[in-house]
Amino acid sequence: MALISPSRRIRRTMFSEGVEAAGVKAYTVYNHMLLPTVFKSVQEDYHHLKEAVQVWDVSCERQVELRGPDAAKLMQMLTPRDLRGMLPGRCFYVPIVDETGGMLNDPVAVKLAEDRWWISIADSDLMLWVKGIANGYRLDVLIDEPDISPLAIQGPKADDLLARVFGDAVRDIRFFRFGMFDFEGRSMAVARSGYSKQGGFEIYVDGEDKGMPLWNALMEAGRDLDVRAGCPNGIERVEGGMLSYGNDMTDDNTPHECGLGRFCDTQTAIGCIGRDALLRVAKEGPTKQVRAIDIAGEAVPPCDRVWDIEVKGKKVGQVTSAAYSPDFKTNVAIGMVRMTHWDDGCEVQVRTPQGLRDAVVREKFWA
Amino acid sequence: MALISPSRRIRRTMFSEGVEAAGVKAYTVYNHMLLPTVFKSVQEDYHHLKEAVQVWDVSCERQVELRGPDAAKLMQMLTPRDLRGMLPGRCFYVPIVDETGGMLNDPVAVKLAEDRWWISIADSDLMLWVKGIANGYRLDVLIDEPDISPLAIQGPKADDLLARVFGDAVRDIRFFRFGMFDFEGRSMAVARSGYSKQGGFEIYVDGEDKGMPLWNALMEAGRDLDVRAGCPNGIERVEGGMLSYGNDMTDDNTPHECGLGRFCDTQTAIGCIGRDALLRVAKEGPTKQVRAIDIAGEAVPPCDRVWDIEVKGKKVGQVTSAAYSPDFKTNVAIGMVRMTHWDDGCEVQVRTPQGLRDAVVREKFWA
């Protein structure tokens, strides 16, 4: 692996000081910001995540804030998910599509009030699309990126840790709901959510001045819980089938191809810009779709480009993320597979940099 | 420095194989793509760039292609530069602004034909803004990212090298013009442009299948010219005052603050979305502006966050890029300075990570 060159353009976060003190070894760049990827090792971080509790600097999940009379209308224009039943205090995972139904982002929408929303984005400058649409349709809404940085608390001991800092009421937060909690006099949204299957929370830290104080408070409070700095784990997220925009889907893909059809209410999502394009795909279904792929043999190298999935030398799909899983003792992978070969148990081959490997398509992910 | 983690999301380029074979040591991420930053060392690369010729993988300068009857109209909506006099075959550096006059990108627009343009973008997903505007205003235009990857040939021997591969006619290409040249039966735009002050070209390589063949042909043809793989150099670009979007400007800044007022024809750029917002600033001028900053003392560390510029403890600006220049034997820097202190020769102090340093504001860059 090569080094990453520092520059202001690759933004540091309000928690970078803590991340560095914890001995971060590698980063990726996400929304023009540093996102840690390795502390001790991907494997060691993986085991620890499943056993204890980690604090993740996911500031790179930037917020696009919509405020004003047309905020809810604009939000519905962005997604084929019907938002009419969504109450303040709820988080919705929302595919965002362009006029062709292509995925532009797969964020979590946070409804603060009827006229105030956050879109907690994956890796694309979604604010540019939102601003362009708002401008073109002359909507009465303000759009900006507030000084909000999510800090994720993930792992089986997340409830115990967070209760020590915010009080036992955090234990009552339901999945994909949030409540407002106080830290040093600052009110912050705390949601039960996060990019792992180990459970936990995301704190929408409001204001850089509270960043390191909160980081330090969590580290201090969790000492006997073996709390550590962590990050989204490249093995655990594939086991759990958590998709990554830019890896497992791009603007070439519809939500249905990404297996996100259940988050699309294309018939009733009136106003959604991609609705017309998606009506047919919603009815007929996609011709390829995201699947779990079980790749046999020794550990595969990092998946830094697509690997073709083949049957008798003919391409039937592609692998987009892969890692060796210590717990499942196989290479877990995410890929997009044509309908002719997407059934559970279908035997295929994957063209890895180390040659062709036998593999099996699975309907379900591992965790 | 930490390592950079590989993933499909951080896209490889059609030249990555050549870059790796040349021993790349570090990268940055630019438009979700790998951009090399160091081969031998930043200093060694710097001297070589000024003496010989380098081949740069700048695939990350992605193209946003506009095609259709409304392409020219849309292009003018994006920028306050008056494009009416621009002929096909020309490249224009164009500030792109939002409705508040804030910079969204500072690309080079390439006019292929009246109804076909490329926007060769800096580091932001400008395509999302362009698509949002086109959709909102119901323009008759197709927008996409073609399989075009710029390859820059930079350095004093660039003409000699390129003539050997494309013929002597490349010597006649004038600055910021382009011609169509043939490589192995594929016609490609070759422009006299590039992100250095050493002169050279950018080849808009059309089609991944021609990427490594062209890379190899250049390396082969330039062996006696000491051609090497290179990249935009962190010292040379600051000496030359070449701005970097995300480093030296953000969407907080107007073009006038970035010293790009000469590329704005705000009165006549009818249709530009940010025109209203910029009319006042065009008349009255900005209250802060980009300047060269000469920082005294030993070599400064990499500028990975803004450094305040102070006078008697009061903030009067910020440094956004900095590097020690072997040729000018000082720390060259780019910063944004308030009008009270932006005059040539103004003595200030810069708060670097190593403490306060004496510095001088300069009107002109070094090269």
XYZ file of C-alpha atoms in Angstrom:
734
model
C 0.000 0.000 0.000
C 1.144 3.535 -0.760
C 0.995 6.513 1.572
C -1.682 9.180 1.601
C -0.470 12.757 1.127
C -1.828 15.351 3.535
C -3.477 18.533 2.239
C -6.268 20.811 3.350
C -8.430 19.448 0.513
C -8.520 16.077 2.281
C -10.233 17.474 5.329
C -9.311 16.571 8.881
C -12.176 16.124 11.313
C -13.064 17.343 14.781
C -11.838 13.977 16.091
C -8.572 13.697 14.113
C -6.499 14.418 17.178
C -8.031 11.441 18.970
C -7.732 9.215 15.913
C -4.033 10.016 15.577
C -3.377 9.525 19.288
C -5.011 6.081 18.956
C -2.425 5.122 16.347
C -4.438 5.067 13.115
C -2.501 3.146 10.464
C -4.515 3.751 7.285
C -7.233 5.948 5.862
C -9.554 6.182 2.966
C -10.995 9.439 1.669
C -14.739 9.895 1.882
C -16.571 13.096 1.019
C -13.208 14.875 0.772
C -12.467 13.880 4.359
C -10.230 11.434 6.190
C -11.956 8.203 7.221
C -9.805 5.798 9.257
C -9.708 2.212 7.976
C -7.169 0.440 10.195
C -5.997 0.801 13.789
C -4.253 -2.379 14.948
C -5.039 -4.510 11.897
C -8.253 -5.110 9.969
C -8.473 -8.566 11.617
C -7.726 -7.390 15.134
C -10.127 -4.450 14.782
C -12.759 -6.939 13.535
C -12.548 -9.233 16.545
C -12.569 -6.319 18.952
C -15.631 -4.777 17.285
C -17.563 -7.994 17.850
C -16.489 -8.348 21.475
C -16.335 -4.916 23.019
C -17.137 -1.377 21.915
C -15.511 1.069 19.534
C -15.717 4.794 18.906
C -15.673 5.611 15.205
C -14.854 8.947 13.621
C -17.411 8.951 10.816
C -17.399 12.729 10.404
C -17.181 12.008 6.677
C -20.884 11.176 6.790
C -21.495 14.852 6.137
C -24.931 16.340 6.626
C -26.818 18.143 3.914
C -29.300 20.282 5.778
C -32.603 21.324 4.192
C -34.474 24.119 5.928
C -37.567 26.011 4.869
C -41.152 25.678 3.676
C -40.201 23.453 0.721
C -37.811 21.166 2.625
C -40.180 18.188 2.783
C -41.232 18.630 -0.834
C -37.590 18.693 -1.945
C -36.764 15.649 0.172
C -39.511 13.682 -1.593
C -38.239 14.817 -4.991
C -34.925 13.171 -4.183
C -36.106 9.672 -3.297
C -38.563 6.999 -4.449
C -39.248 6.118 -0.798
C -42.610 7.498 0.290
C -41.880 9.902 3.142
C -45.436 10.950 3.968
C -45.679 8.724 7.035
C -42.309 9.764 8.415
C -42.466 11.554 11.747
C -39.898 13.892 13.280
C -37.459 11.841 15.352
C -37.177 9.144 12.697
C -34.274 8.135 10.456
C -35.033 6.609 7.046
C -32.550 4.912 4.766
C -33.361 6.520 1.430
C -32.075 5.681 -2.042
C -31.467 8.949 -3.900
C -31.899 8.749 -7.657
C -31.495 10.958 -10.709
C -34.033 11.311 -13.514
C -32.934 7.979 -15.001
C -33.381 6.141 -11.701
C -29.599 5.871 -11.219
C -28.319 5.898 -7.644
C -26.664 9.173 -6.638
C -26.220 8.300 -2.970
C -27.706 6.005 -0.314
C -27.920 8.215 2.748
C -29.916 8.197 5.940
C -32.491 10.987 6.068
C -33.000 12.449 9.516
C -36.237 14.326 10.039
C -35.708 16.991 12.690
C -38.965 18.833 11.936
C -41.374 19.189 9.030
C -39.234 21.994 7.633
C -35.798 20.791 8.750
C -34.005 17.661 7.553
C -30.515 16.278 7.511
C -29.314 13.947 4.796
C -26.415 11.971 6.244
C -24.592 11.168 3.039
C -22.473 8.430 1.534
C -19.512 9.290 -0.683
C -20.714 11.739 -3.332
C -21.211 15.501 -3.282
C -24.957 15.098 -2.996
C -25.321 18.731 -1.902
C -24.550 19.788 -5.486
C -27.460 17.750 -6.845
C -29.798 18.989 -4.120
C -28.806 22.612 -4.701
C -29.143 22.259 -8.463
C -32.632 20.811 -8.141
C -33.696 23.430 -5.591
C -32.421 26.188 -7.856
C -33.926 24.804 -11.042
C -37.346 24.246 -9.485
C -37.221 27.568 -7.593
C -37.878 25.925 -4.242
C -38.081 27.922 -1.038
C -35.409 26.086 0.917
C -31.939 26.728 2.324
C -29.316 24.063 1.762
C -25.973 23.841 3.470
C -23.469 21.634 5.269
C -23.707 22.348 9.014
C -20.850 21.824 11.503
C -22.224 18.400 12.456
C -19.956 15.355 12.610
C -21.289 11.887 13.373
C -19.428 9.824 15.930
C -20.453 6.173 15.940
C -20.410 3.949 19.025
C -20.520 0.350 17.801
C -20.232 -3.070 19.408
C -22.061 -5.229 21.962
C -21.126 -2.908 24.825
C -22.301 0.258 23.058
C -25.389 0.654 25.266
C -23.347 0.360 28.427
C -20.795 2.886 27.261
C -23.257 5.446 26.011
C -25.431 5.193 29.118
C -22.447 6.226 31.219
C -22.025 9.442 29.263
C -25.599 10.367 28.287
C -27.647 8.522 30.923
C -29.709 5.344 30.865
C -32.375 6.903 28.641
C -30.220 6.135 25.596
C -31.022 2.449 26.145
C -34.615 3.183 25.172
C -33.807 4.656 21.772
C -35.315 2.317 19.197
C -33.648 1.283 15.938
C -33.424 4.153 13.445
C -34.977 6.576 15.920
C -33.159 9.399 17.591
C -33.520 11.517 20.688
C -31.924 14.779 21.758
C -29.364 14.341 24.535
C -27.189 16.770 26.399
C -23.394 16.778 26.497
C -21.715 19.611 28.397
C -24.727 21.840 27.829
C -24.998 21.094 24.095
C -28.045 19.247 22.801
C -27.202 16.575 20.228
C -29.159 14.017 18.232
C -28.317 10.444 19.301
C -29.629 7.767 16.950
C -29.629 3.992 17.220
C -27.916 3.292 13.925
C -24.491 2.673 12.444
C -22.536 0.911 9.745
C -22.092 -2.430 11.518
C -24.257 -5.372 12.545
C -22.965 -5.219 16.130
C -25.458 -2.635 17.293
C -24.867 0.837 18.577
C -25.414 4.515 18.088
C -24.480 7.507 16.023
C -24.092 10.822 17.802
C -24.529 13.843 15.567
C -21.920 15.945 17.321
C -22.937 19.555 17.043
C -19.974 21.922 16.950
C -16.267 21.307 16.675
C -15.654 22.627 20.208
C -17.467 19.580 21.624
C -15.695 17.028 19.433
C -12.599 16.095 21.393
C -14.258 16.613 24.814
C -16.885 14.005 23.859
C -14.273 11.668 22.352
C -12.233 11.884 25.543
C -15.281 11.443 27.784
C -16.202 8.234 25.950
C -12.665 6.865 26.135
C -12.500 7.678 29.836
C -15.928 6.226 30.664
C -15.285 3.013 28.744
C -11.841 2.120 30.025
C -13.036 -1.067 31.786
C -15.194 -1.952 28.760
C -12.013 -2.034 26.633
C -13.308 0.820 24.479
C -11.037 1.605 21.548
C -10.920 3.864 18.549
C -12.272 1.924 15.585
C -13.727 2.383 12.144
C -16.099 0.705 9.705
C -14.532 -2.730 9.285
C -13.893 -4.100 5.825
C -14.646 -7.667 6.860
C -17.595 -7.161 9.179
C -19.486 -4.900 6.780
C -19.258 -7.432 3.942
C -20.373 -10.274 6.223
C -23.393 -8.145 7.080
C -24.104 -7.163 3.490
C -23.875 -3.487 4.206
C -23.495 -1.836 0.822
C -21.034 0.917 0.116
C -21.825 3.598 -2.454
C -19.003 3.759 -4.985
C -17.990 0.190 -4.179
C -21.107 -1.920 -4.540
C -23.218 0.512 -6.531
C -22.747 3.580 -8.708
C -25.003 5.887 -10.699
C -25.213 3.096 -13.271
C -27.429 1.127 -10.885
C -31.083 1.419 -9.966
C -32.126 0.905 -6.344
C -33.711 -2.377 -7.387
C -30.407 -3.672 -8.722
C -28.916 -2.796 -5.344
C -31.543 -4.849 -3.555
C -33.113 -1.662 -2.242
C -36.487 -2.212 -3.862
C -38.051 -2.488 -0.399
C -37.111 1.152 0.187
C -38.887 2.247 -2.988
C -42.584 3.099 -3.045
C -42.453 4.107 -6.648
C -46.221 4.153 -7.156
C -46.919 6.547 -4.303
C -43.698 8.580 -4.152
C -45.292 11.379 -6.146
C -42.808 14.102 -6.971
C -39.728 11.878 -7.012
C -37.580 12.958 -9.928
C -36.686 9.396 -10.895
C -40.211 8.045 -10.522
C -41.058 7.695 -14.212
C -37.826 5.864 -14.898
C -38.379 3.501 -11.973
C -42.023 2.610 -12.592
C -41.142 -0.006 -15.157
C -38.256 -1.480 -13.201
C -40.461 -1.607 -10.091
C -43.019 -3.616 -12.032
C -40.748 -5.946 -13.985
C -37.848 -6.157 -11.569
C -34.173 -5.718 -12.342
C -32.129 -8.024 -14.591
C -29.183 -8.090 -12.215
C -28.970 -7.660 -8.477
C -26.654 -7.461 -5.501
C -25.849 -10.825 -3.975
C -23.574 -12.350 -1.367
C -20.770 -14.307 -3.015
C -18.834 -17.004 -1.186
C -15.374 -17.311 -2.755
C -13.480 -20.517 -2.011
C -9.796 -20.875 -1.221
C -7.214 -18.810 0.582
C -7.689 -15.154 1.504
C -8.266 -12.900 -1.504
C -6.340 -9.632 -1.856
C -8.150 -6.281 -1.354
C -10.813 -5.729 -4.009
C -9.596 -2.471 -5.556
C -11.393 -2.991 -8.897
C -14.289 -5.137 -10.093
C -13.625 -8.858 -10.481
C -15.663 -10.606 -13.149
C -18.013 -13.387 -12.140
C -17.998 -16.032 -14.851
C -19.721 -19.254 -15.818
C -17.946 -21.314 -18.454
C -15.889 -18.257 -19.392
C -18.914 -15.998 -19.881
C -19.401 -12.943 -17.676
C -22.514 -13.133 -15.499
C -21.670 -10.464 -12.964
C -18.952 -8.767 -10.944
C -17.588 -8.767 -7.409
C -17.222 -5.287 -5.924
C -16.136 -5.915 -2.301
C -14.391 -8.915 -0.764
C -12.515 -9.964 2.362
C -11.483 -13.110 4.165
C -13.741 -13.707 7.159
C -12.052 -15.284 10.184
C -15.431 -16.144 11.735
C -17.011 -17.731 8.656
C -13.709 -19.147 7.406
C -14.324 -18.178 3.802
C -13.966 -15.165 1.534
C -17.108 -13.121 1.955
C -17.958 -10.868 -0.960
C -20.583 -8.550 -2.421
C -21.307 -8.573 -6.120
C -23.863 -7.816 -8.801
C -25.161 -10.944 -10.552
C -27.350 -11.388 -13.641
C -30.770 -12.933 -13.042
C -29.734 -16.064 -14.921
C -27.307 -16.890 -12.117
C -28.533 -15.097 -9.019
C -30.360 -17.992 -7.374
C -29.154 -19.159 -4.001
C -26.505 -21.840 -4.407
C -25.606 -21.059 -8.015
C -22.048 -22.136 -8.698
C -19.874 -19.594 -10.480
C -16.237 -18.586 -10.783
C -14.615 -15.293 -9.814
C -11.644 -13.886 -11.721
C -9.479 -12.598 -8.873
C -5.990 -11.124 -9.385
C -4.763 -14.574 -8.277
C -6.714 -16.375 -10.975
C -10.122 -18.024 -11.265
C -11.711 -19.158 -8.010
C -14.766 -21.270 -7.430
C -17.571 -19.370 -5.796
C -21.214 -19.728 -4.792
C -23.967 -17.129 -5.080
C -25.941 -16.747 -1.860
C -29.243 -15.068 -1.312
C -28.439 -14.146 2.278
C -25.410 -12.479 3.786
C -23.527 -14.058 6.638
C -24.578 -11.865 9.517
C 2.015 9.669 6.971
C -0.553 6.885 7.096
C -1.336 4.396 4.343
C -4.208 4.609 1.885
C -6.588 1.657 1.838
C -7.497 0.227 -1.567
C -11.139 -0.176 -2.590
C -13.109 0.029 -5.798
C -14.615 3.316 -4.577
C -11.186 4.952 -4.878
C -10.987 4.339 -8.592
C -7.863 3.130 -10.348
C -7.140 4.685 -13.732
C -6.279 3.451 -17.186
C -2.636 4.287 -16.370
C -2.435 2.758 -12.864
C -0.351 -0.141 -14.091
C 2.288 2.266 -15.408
C 2.149 4.407 -12.287
C 2.725 1.376 -10.068
C 5.541 0.054 -12.251
C 7.192 3.475 -11.925
C 7.255 3.065 -8.145
C 4.632 5.541 -6.961
C 5.130 6.216 -3.236
C 2.053 8.250 -2.313
C -1.349 9.259 -3.568
C -4.091 11.676 -2.892
C -7.733 11.053 -3.829
C -9.299 13.384 -6.380
C -12.756 12.945 -7.849
C -12.954 9.514 -6.194
C -9.819 8.482 -8.087
C -6.165 7.849 -7.316
C -3.867 10.778 -8.098
C -0.148 10.113 -7.563
C 1.690 12.700 -5.445
C 5.202 11.312 -4.992
C 7.502 9.107 -7.053
C 11.099 9.504 -5.861
C 10.520 12.362 -3.432
C 8.618 15.627 -3.759
C 11.975 17.439 -4.013
C 13.526 15.063 -6.543
C 10.348 15.041 -8.651
C 10.427 18.867 -8.523
C 13.935 19.206 -9.901
C 13.287 16.631 -12.585
C 10.079 18.364 -13.706
C 11.999 21.596 -14.264
C 14.820 19.908 -16.171
C 13.334 17.152 -18.288
C 9.865 15.858 -19.052
C 7.285 13.908 -17.079
C 4.175 11.922 -17.919
C 1.385 12.541 -15.424
C -1.638 10.357 -14.793
C -4.246 13.060 -14.261
C -7.184 10.821 -15.131
C -8.801 12.284 -12.028
C -9.504 15.410 -14.079
C -12.731 13.742 -15.107
C -14.742 15.114 -17.994
C -18.354 16.170 -17.695
C -19.664 16.010 -21.236
C -22.557 18.207 -22.373
C -24.195 17.237 -25.653
C -27.298 18.573 -27.317
C -29.072 21.713 -28.496
C -28.915 23.366 -25.050
C -25.271 22.502 -24.303
C -23.915 26.017 -24.921
C -26.777 27.614 -23.010
C -26.159 25.339 -20.038
C -22.421 25.985 -20.139
C -23.067 29.731 -19.883
C -25.460 29.180 -16.962
C -22.585 27.596 -15.053
C -19.993 30.366 -15.314
C -19.679 34.160 -15.121
C -17.115 34.050 -17.941
C -18.656 35.242 -21.195
C -18.399 32.307 -23.603
C -19.959 33.915 -26.674
C -16.624 34.522 -28.406
C -15.298 31.045 -27.720
C -14.651 28.981 -30.824
C -14.465 25.202 -31.118
C -10.877 24.083 -30.543
C -10.441 26.417 -27.568
C -10.015 25.696 -23.876
C -11.230 28.273 -21.339
C -10.479 28.283 -17.630
C -13.937 28.889 -16.172
C -14.931 29.598 -12.579
C -18.153 27.690 -11.860
C -20.412 29.319 -9.303
C -23.653 28.601 -7.492
C -26.510 31.055 -7.088
C -24.640 32.846 -4.279
C -21.516 33.271 -6.395
C -19.662 30.606 -4.381
C -17.074 28.559 -6.260
C -18.209 25.004 -7.030
C -15.233 24.094 -9.193
C -12.542 25.756 -11.331
C -12.364 23.545 -14.405
C -11.167 23.973 -17.950
C -14.018 24.022 -20.456
C -13.168 22.376 -23.769
C -15.380 23.341 -26.685
C -15.509 20.464 -29.158
C -18.439 21.861 -31.118
C -21.298 24.270 -30.537
C -23.383 21.430 -29.115
C -20.615 19.386 -27.487
C -18.440 20.433 -24.537
C -16.211 18.837 -21.983
C -15.734 20.296 -18.537
C -12.397 19.026 -17.253
C -13.085 19.243 -13.554
C -11.270 19.932 -10.314
C -12.123 17.960 -7.178
C -15.905 18.116 -6.704
C -18.740 16.088 -8.211
C -19.637 18.918 -10.537
C -21.703 16.568 -12.705
C -24.321 16.469 -9.942
C -24.750 20.263 -10.049
C -24.843 20.293 -13.853
C -27.416 17.486 -13.961
C -29.543 19.129 -11.269
C -29.593 22.425 -13.155
C -30.323 20.738 -16.496
C -33.168 18.798 -14.912
C -34.643 21.760 -13.044
C -34.556 24.045 -16.062
C -35.738 21.271 -18.426
C -32.798 21.720 -20.776
C -32.382 19.607 -23.867
C -28.931 18.237 -23.132
C -27.288 14.930 -22.300
C -24.770 14.908 -19.478
C -22.376 12.117 -18.641
C -18.811 11.160 -17.783
C -17.159 9.701 -20.898
C -14.265 7.219 -20.829
C -11.747 10.043 -21.306
C -8.657 10.306 -19.111
C -6.215 13.192 -19.393
C -2.540 12.339 -19.508
C -0.288 15.365 -19.005
C 3.153 15.745 -20.554
C 4.953 18.470 -18.606
C 8.449 19.907 -18.538
C 10.857 21.748 -20.842
C 11.265 18.738 -23.123
C 7.490 18.140 -23.501
C 7.401 19.395 -27.117
C 10.252 17.126 -28.125
C 8.681 14.094 -26.525
C 5.208 14.619 -27.878
C 6.447 15.359 -31.400
C 8.069 11.937 -31.462
C 4.740 10.237 -30.764
C 2.201 12.505 -32.483
C 4.334 14.285 -35.085
C 5.822 17.767 -35.308
C 2.414 19.390 -35.731
C 1.926 19.302 -31.961
C 4.598 22.010 -31.704
C 2.192 24.421 -33.385
C -0.607 23.988 -30.840
C -1.030 27.342 -29.120
C -1.619 27.824 -25.400
C -5.089 26.652 -24.318
C -5.899 25.447 -27.830
C -6.232 21.851 -28.841
C -6.043 19.804 -32.006
C -7.150 16.293 -32.841
C -4.250 13.868 -33.214
C -4.080 10.210 -34.045
C -2.644 7.470 -31.856
C -2.922 3.921 -33.136
C -5.944 4.821 -35.204
C -7.744 6.650 -32.387
C -8.294 10.399 -32.673
C -7.616 12.285 -29.445
C -7.691 15.919 -28.355
C -4.212 17.206 -27.508
C -4.177 20.572 -25.750
C -1.321 22.852 -24.778
C -2.165 23.118 -21.100
C -1.345 21.541 -17.759
C -1.014 22.101 -14.051
C 2.609 23.324 -14.040
C 4.529 26.374 -15.195
C 7.034 24.234 -17.094
C 4.959 24.021 -20.272
C 3.480 21.015 -21.934
C 0.364 19.264 -23.062
C -2.677 17.359 -21.898
C -3.824 14.445 -24.007
C -7.492 13.565 -23.575
C -6.984 9.838 -23.935
C -10.107 8.376 -25.481
C -10.746 4.804 -24.394
C -9.129 2.650 -21.741
C -7.741 0.275 -24.394
C -5.397 3.032 -25.573
C -4.218 4.065 -22.098
C -1.247 1.810 -21.394
C -0.189 1.614 -25.070
C 0.139 5.410 -25.127
C 1.871 5.486 -21.720
C 4.369 2.898 -22.915
C 4.903 4.636 -26.257
C 5.757 7.886 -24.456
C 8.142 6.169 -22.052
C 9.830 4.376 -24.922
C 10.098 7.454 -27.145
C 11.493 9.615 -24.350
C 14.131 7.336 -22.939
C 17.023 9.625 -23.973
C 15.069 12.666 -22.758
C 15.031 11.138 -19.266
C 11.223 10.936 -19.332
C 9.739 9.758 -16.045
C 6.374 9.196 -14.479
C 5.497 12.305 -12.501
C 2.576 14.144 -10.977
C 1.462 17.650 -10.089
C 4.233 18.827 -7.782
C 3.364 20.322 -4.401
C 6.251 22.776 -4.503
C 6.202 23.840 -8.138
C 2.474 24.497 -8.216
C 2.660 26.823 -5.207
C 5.645 28.692 -6.677
C 3.545 29.228 -9.779
C 0.428 30.255 -7.867
C -1.680 27.540 -9.400
C -4.736 27.310 -7.198
C -6.239 24.041 -6.043
C -9.971 23.742 -5.461
C -10.559 22.416 -1.959
C -7.182 23.692 -0.829
C -7.030 27.356 -1.770
C -10.712 27.943 -2.342
C -14.033 26.372 -1.405
C -17.691 27.147 -2.026
C -17.309 29.858 0.611
C -15.292 31.926 -1.854
C -16.277 34.067 -4.816
C -14.111 33.985 -7.953
C -12.979 37.513 -7.109
C -11.661 36.379 -3.734
C -9.709 33.704 -5.599
C -8.130 36.304 -7.851
C -10.193 35.010 -10.748
C -11.997 38.289 -11.417
C -10.296 38.463 -14.823
C -12.207 35.320 -15.812
C -15.536 36.911 -14.887
C -17.511 39.032 -17.335
C -20.337 39.431 -14.931
C -22.067 42.242 -16.832
C -22.309 40.335 -20.093
C -22.492 36.714 -18.910
C -26.265 36.730 -19.281
C -27.803 33.518 -18.018
C -25.107 32.716 -15.457
C -26.848 31.434 -12.345
C -24.559 33.332 -9.976
C -24.646 36.568 -11.943
C -26.921 38.551 -9.634
C -24.858 37.616 -6.630
C -21.613 38.571 -8.352
C -22.681 41.928 -9.824
C -22.023 43.752 -6.569
C -18.750 42.024 -5.818
C -17.612 42.680 -9.402
C -18.247 46.379 -8.890
C -16.955 46.837 -5.365
C -14.293 44.126 -5.323
C -13.743 41.487 -2.690
C -12.695 42.185 0.906
C -10.168 39.366 0.935
C -8.144 37.773 -1.806
C -5.669 35.063 -2.669
C -2.057 36.125 -2.266
C 1.406 34.644 -2.354
C 2.841 34.395 1.160
C 6.558 34.138 1.816
C 7.096 32.362 5.146
C 10.516 32.798 6.736
C 12.591 30.148 8.488
C 13.134 26.462 8.057
C 10.909 24.211 5.951
C 7.288 24.146 7.119
C 5.435 20.826 7.519
C 2.704 19.861 5.022
C -0.250 22.239 5.226
C -3.062 19.826 6.059
C -5.353 22.460 7.601
C -5.584 26.256 7.414
C -2.923 28.244 9.261
C -4.020 31.635 10.534
C -2.277 34.731 9.257
C -2.021 37.239 12.090
C -0.947 40.780 12.780
C -0.442 41.640 16.430
C -2.405 38.541 17.392
C -5.410 39.437 15.228
C -6.412 37.179 12.377
C -6.110 38.820 8.959
C -6.191 35.752 6.752
C -5.186 32.134 6.369
C -2.574 30.057 4.582
C -4.035 27.138 2.628
C -1.018 25.607 0.808
C 2.682 25.787 1.658
C 5.973 24.109 0.814
C 9.680 24.783 1.081
C 11.070 25.825 -2.292
C 14.628 24.669 -3.019
C 14.925 27.126 -5.915
C 13.643 30.200 -4.092
C 15.095 29.132 -0.751
C 12.038 30.102 1.239
C 8.658 28.667 2.173
C 6.289 29.484 -0.665
C 2.633 29.601 0.273
C -0.833 30.479 -0.953
C -3.296 32.162 1.355
C -6.375 34.335 1.542
C -5.673 37.786 3.037
C -7.995 40.580 4.116
C -7.783 43.808 2.119
C -6.313 45.636 5.103
C -3.156 43.545 4.762
C -3.028 42.301 1.180
C -0.640 44.914 -0.229
C 2.646 43.706 -1.630
C 5.277 43.639 1.093
C 2.888 43.648 4.037
C 4.551 42.010 7.041
C 2.447 39.435 8.855
C 2.866 36.304 10.943
C 1.699 32.779 10.178
C 0.634 30.404 12.927
C 2.218 27.139 11.736
C 2.132 23.904 13.741
C 5.702 24.832 14.743
C 4.661 28.200 16.116
C 4.420 31.746 14.797
C 6.586 32.569 11.792
C 7.336 35.895 10.194
C 5.933 36.177 6.697
C 5.470 38.676 3.899
C 2.448 39.095 1.654
C 3.391 39.239 -2.033
C 1.312 40.382 -4.949
C 3.086 38.082 -7.385
C 3.923 34.420 -7.208
C 7.440 33.160 -7.690
C 7.222 31.618 -11.108
